[in-house]
mmCIF file of C-alpha atoms in Angstrom:
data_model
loop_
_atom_site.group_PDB
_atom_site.id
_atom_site.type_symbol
_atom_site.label_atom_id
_atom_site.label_comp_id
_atom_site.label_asym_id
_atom_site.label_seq_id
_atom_site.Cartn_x
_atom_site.Cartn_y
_atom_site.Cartn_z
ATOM 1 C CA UNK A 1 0.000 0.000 0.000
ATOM 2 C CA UNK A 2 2.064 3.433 -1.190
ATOM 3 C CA UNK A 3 0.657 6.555 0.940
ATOM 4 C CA UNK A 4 1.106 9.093 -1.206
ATOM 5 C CA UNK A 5 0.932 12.920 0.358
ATOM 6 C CA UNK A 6 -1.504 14.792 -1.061
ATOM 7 C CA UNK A 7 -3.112 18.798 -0.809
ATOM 8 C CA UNK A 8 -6.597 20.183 -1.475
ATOM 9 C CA UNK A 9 -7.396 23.855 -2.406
ATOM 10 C CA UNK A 10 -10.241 24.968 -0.919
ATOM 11 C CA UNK A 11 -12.528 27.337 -2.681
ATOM 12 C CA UNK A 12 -12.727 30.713 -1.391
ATOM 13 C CA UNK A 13 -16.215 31.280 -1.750
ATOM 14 C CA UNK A 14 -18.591 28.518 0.333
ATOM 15 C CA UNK A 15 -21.749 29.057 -1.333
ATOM 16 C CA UNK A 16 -21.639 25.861 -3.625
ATOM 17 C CA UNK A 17 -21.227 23.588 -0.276
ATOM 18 C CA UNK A 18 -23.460 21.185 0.227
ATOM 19 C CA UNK A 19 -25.909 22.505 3.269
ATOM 20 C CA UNK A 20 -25.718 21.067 6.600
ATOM 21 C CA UNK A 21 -27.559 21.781 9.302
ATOM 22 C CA UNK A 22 -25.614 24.970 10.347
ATOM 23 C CA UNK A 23 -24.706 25.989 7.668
ATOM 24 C CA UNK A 24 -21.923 24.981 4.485
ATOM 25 C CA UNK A 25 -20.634 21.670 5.041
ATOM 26 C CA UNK A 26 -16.751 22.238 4.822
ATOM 27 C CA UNK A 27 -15.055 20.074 2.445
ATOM 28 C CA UNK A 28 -13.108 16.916 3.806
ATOM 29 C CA UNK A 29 -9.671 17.950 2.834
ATOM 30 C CA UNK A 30 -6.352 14.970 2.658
ATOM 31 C CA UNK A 31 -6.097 16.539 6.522
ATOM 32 C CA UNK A 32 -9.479 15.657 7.144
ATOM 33 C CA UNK A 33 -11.746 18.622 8.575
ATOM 34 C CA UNK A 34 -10.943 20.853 10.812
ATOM 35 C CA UNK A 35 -11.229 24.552 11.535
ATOM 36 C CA UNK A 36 -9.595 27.852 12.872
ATOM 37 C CA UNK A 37 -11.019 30.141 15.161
ATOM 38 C CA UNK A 38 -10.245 33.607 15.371
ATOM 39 C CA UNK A 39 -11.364 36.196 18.418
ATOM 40 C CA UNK A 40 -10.619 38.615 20.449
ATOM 41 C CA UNK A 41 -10.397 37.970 24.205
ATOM 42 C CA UNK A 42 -12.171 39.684 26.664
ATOM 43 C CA UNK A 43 -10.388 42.005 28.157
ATOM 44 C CA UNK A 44 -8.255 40.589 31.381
ATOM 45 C CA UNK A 45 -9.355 37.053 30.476
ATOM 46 C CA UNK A 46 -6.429 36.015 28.906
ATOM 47 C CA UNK A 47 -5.243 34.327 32.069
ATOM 48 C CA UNK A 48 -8.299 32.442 32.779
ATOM 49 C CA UNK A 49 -7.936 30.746 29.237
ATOM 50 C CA UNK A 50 -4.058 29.623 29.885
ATOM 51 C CA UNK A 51 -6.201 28.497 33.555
ATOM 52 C CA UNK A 52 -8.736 26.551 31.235
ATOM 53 C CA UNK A 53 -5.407 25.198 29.619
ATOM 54 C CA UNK A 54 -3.795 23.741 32.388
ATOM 55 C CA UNK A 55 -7.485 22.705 34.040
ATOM 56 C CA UNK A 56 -8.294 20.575 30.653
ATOM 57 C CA UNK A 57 -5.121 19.192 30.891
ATOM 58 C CA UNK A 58 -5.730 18.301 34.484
ATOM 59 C CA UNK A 59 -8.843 16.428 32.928
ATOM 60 C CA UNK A 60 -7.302 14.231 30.003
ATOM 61 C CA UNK A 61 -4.879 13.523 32.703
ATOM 62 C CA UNK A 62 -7.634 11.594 34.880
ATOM 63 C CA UNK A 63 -9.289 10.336 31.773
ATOM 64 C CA UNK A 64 -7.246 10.236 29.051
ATOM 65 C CA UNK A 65 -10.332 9.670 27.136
ATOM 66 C CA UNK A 66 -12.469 12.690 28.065
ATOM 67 C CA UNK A 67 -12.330 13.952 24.243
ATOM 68 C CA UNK A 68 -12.202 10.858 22.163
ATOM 69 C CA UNK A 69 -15.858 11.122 20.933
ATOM 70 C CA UNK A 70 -14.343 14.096 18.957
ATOM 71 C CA UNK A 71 -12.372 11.972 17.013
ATOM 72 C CA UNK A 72 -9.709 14.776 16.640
ATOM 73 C CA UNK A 73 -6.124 14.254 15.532
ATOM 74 C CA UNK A 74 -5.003 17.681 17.362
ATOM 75 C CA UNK A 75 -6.007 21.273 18.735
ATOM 76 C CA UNK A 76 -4.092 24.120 19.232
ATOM 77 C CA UNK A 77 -4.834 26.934 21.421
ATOM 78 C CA UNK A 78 -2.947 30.400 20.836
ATOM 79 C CA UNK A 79 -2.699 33.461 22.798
ATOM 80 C CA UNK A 80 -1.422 36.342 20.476
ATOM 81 C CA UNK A 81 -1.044 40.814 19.958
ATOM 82 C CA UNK A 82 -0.267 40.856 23.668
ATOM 83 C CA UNK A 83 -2.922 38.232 24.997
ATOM 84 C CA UNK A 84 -5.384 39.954 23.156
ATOM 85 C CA UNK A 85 -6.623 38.004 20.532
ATOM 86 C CA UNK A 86 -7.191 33.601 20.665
ATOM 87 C CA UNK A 87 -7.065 31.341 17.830
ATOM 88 C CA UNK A 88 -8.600 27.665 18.082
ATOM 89 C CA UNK A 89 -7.060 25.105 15.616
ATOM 90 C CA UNK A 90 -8.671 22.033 15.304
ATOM 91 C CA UNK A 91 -8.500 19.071 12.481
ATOM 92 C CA UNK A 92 -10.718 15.961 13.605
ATOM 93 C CA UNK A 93 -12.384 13.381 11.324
ATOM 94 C CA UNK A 94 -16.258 14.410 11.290
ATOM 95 C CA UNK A 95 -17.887 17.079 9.799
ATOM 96 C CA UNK A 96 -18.131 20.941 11.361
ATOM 97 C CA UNK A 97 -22.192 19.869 12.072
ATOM 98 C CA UNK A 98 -21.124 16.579 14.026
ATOM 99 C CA UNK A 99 -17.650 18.269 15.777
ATOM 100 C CA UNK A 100 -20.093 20.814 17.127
ATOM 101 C CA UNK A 101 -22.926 19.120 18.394
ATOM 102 C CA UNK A 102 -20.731 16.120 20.035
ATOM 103 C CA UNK A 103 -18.668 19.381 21.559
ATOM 104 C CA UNK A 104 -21.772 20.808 22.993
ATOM 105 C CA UNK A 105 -22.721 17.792 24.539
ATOM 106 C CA UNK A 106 -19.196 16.325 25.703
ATOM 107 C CA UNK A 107 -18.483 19.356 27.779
ATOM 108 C CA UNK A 108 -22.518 19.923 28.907
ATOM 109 C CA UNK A 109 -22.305 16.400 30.095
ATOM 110 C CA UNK A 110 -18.303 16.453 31.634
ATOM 111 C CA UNK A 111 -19.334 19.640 33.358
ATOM 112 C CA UNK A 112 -16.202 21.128 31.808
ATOM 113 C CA UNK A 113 -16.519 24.759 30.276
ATOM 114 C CA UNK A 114 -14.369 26.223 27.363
ATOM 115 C CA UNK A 115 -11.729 28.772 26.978
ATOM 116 C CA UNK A 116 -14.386 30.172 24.764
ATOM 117 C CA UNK A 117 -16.290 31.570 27.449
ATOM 118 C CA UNK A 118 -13.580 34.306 27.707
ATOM 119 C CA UNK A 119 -14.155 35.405 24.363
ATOM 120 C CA UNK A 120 -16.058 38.300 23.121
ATOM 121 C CA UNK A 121 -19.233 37.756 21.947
ATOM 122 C CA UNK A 122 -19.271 33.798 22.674
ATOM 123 C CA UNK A 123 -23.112 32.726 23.513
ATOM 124 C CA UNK A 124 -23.627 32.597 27.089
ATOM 125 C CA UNK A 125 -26.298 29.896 26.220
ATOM 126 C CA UNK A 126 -24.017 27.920 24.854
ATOM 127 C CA UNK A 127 -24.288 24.628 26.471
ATOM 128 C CA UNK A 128 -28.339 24.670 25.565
ATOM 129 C CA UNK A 129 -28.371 26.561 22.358
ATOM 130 C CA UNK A 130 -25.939 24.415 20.088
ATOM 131 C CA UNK A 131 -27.118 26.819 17.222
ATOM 132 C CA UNK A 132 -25.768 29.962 18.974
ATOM 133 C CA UNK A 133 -22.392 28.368 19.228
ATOM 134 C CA UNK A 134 -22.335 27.139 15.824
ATOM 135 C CA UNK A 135 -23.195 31.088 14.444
ATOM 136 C CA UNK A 136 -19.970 32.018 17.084
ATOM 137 C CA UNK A 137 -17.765 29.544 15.073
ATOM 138 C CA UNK A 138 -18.895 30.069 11.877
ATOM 139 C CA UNK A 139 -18.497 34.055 12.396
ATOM 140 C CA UNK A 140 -15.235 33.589 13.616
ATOM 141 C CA UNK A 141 -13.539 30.901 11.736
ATOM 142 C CA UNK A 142 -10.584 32.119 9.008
ATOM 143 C CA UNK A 143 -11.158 29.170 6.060
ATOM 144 C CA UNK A 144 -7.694 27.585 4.857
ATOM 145 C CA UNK A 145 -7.129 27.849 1.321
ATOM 146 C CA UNK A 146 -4.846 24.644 1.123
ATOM 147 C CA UNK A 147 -4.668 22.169 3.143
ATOM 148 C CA UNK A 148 -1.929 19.185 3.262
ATOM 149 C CA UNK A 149 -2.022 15.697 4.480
ATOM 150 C CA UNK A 150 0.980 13.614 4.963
ATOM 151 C CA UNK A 151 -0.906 10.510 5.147
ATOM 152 C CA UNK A 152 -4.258 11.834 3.243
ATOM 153 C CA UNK A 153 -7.536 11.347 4.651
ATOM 154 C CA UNK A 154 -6.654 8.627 7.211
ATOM 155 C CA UNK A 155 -8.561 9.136 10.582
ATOM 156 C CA UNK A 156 -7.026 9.363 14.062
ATOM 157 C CA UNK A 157 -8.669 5.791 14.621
ATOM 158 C CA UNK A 158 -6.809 4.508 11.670
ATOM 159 C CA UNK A 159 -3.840 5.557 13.156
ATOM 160 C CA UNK A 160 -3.857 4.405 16.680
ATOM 161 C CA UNK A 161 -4.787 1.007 15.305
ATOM 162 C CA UNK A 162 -1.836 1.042 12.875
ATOM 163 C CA UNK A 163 0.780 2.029 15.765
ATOM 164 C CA UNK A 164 -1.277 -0.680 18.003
ATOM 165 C CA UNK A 165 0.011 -3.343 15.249
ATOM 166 C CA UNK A 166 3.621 -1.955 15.195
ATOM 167 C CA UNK A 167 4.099 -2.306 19.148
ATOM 168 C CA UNK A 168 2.194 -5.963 18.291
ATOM 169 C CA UNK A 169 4.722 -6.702 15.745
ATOM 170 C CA UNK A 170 7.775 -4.747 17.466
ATOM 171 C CA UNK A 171 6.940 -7.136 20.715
ATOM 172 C CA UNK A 172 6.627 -10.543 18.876
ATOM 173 C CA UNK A 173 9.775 -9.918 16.913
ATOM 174 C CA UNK A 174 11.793 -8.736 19.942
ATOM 175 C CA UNK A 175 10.351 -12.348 21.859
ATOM 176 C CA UNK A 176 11.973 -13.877 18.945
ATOM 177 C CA UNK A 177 15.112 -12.938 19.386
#
């Protein structure tokens, strides 16, 4: 099986999407789909969202599987112009509609908040009104134009099982040395 890198340009203007339930379904790129978030922080929250930081990682660190209904391969969280302004990276395998809504309910049901809460204009509602979240997203997400995959359009479960087989295979062959 050759894996053969590949890159998708994605079109600057949305309005040919297929329609989701929010809104344009984004198109599954050799990344997968994902999303950036740009905002500004409310002012003198910046430190509360490096506190959300270190509390989610507090979190994963009791259950390592508090996010893996998200099916993401990472995130990235970025404080920039002086702690002023946040961007949200995320590339997972389901659509923006599906990423949302299991978001919504992950962190309604884990009792967990999000950094977002610090940002300007971010729903207060947002762990009942899934739709009011989705229109905070959508308003401030900054669409790639190209996207790259290494190993195109292979999913984060894909992966884990692949490296599962290589320890497998690493272990048998070391036992028969």
């Amino acid at each position: 099986m050759e894996i053969k890198p590949q890159a998708a340009v994605i079109p600057k203007e949305m309005g040919d999407l297929e329609q989701g339930k929010y809104g344009p379904v984004f198109p599954k790129t050799p990344a997968c789909y994902g999303f950036t978030i740009v905002a500004r922080v409310k002012p003198g929250r910046a430190e509360a969202i490096r506190e959300h930081g270190n509390t989610l990682a507090e979190a994963l660190e009791r259950d390592p599987y508090l996010l893996a209904p998200l099916k993401l391969h990472y995130l990235r969280w970025v404080l920039f112009d002086d702690d002023t302004r946040f961007m949200y990276q995320g590339i997972f395998d389901t659509d923006f509609d599906k990423y949302t809504e299991d978001a919504v309910a992950l962190f309604s049901k884990a009792g967990v908040s999000t950094a977002f809460e610090n940002l300007e204009g971010f729903p207060e509602d947002w762990k009942t009104n899934p739709e009011a979240f989705v229109r905070f997203v959508r308003e401030h997400h900054c669409p790639s134009f190209i996207e790259y995959g290494e190993y195109p359009f292979v999913t984060a479960d894909e992966i884990k099982k692949a490296l599962r087989i290589k320890s497998a295979l690493s272990e048998m062959l070391d036992q028969l040395q």
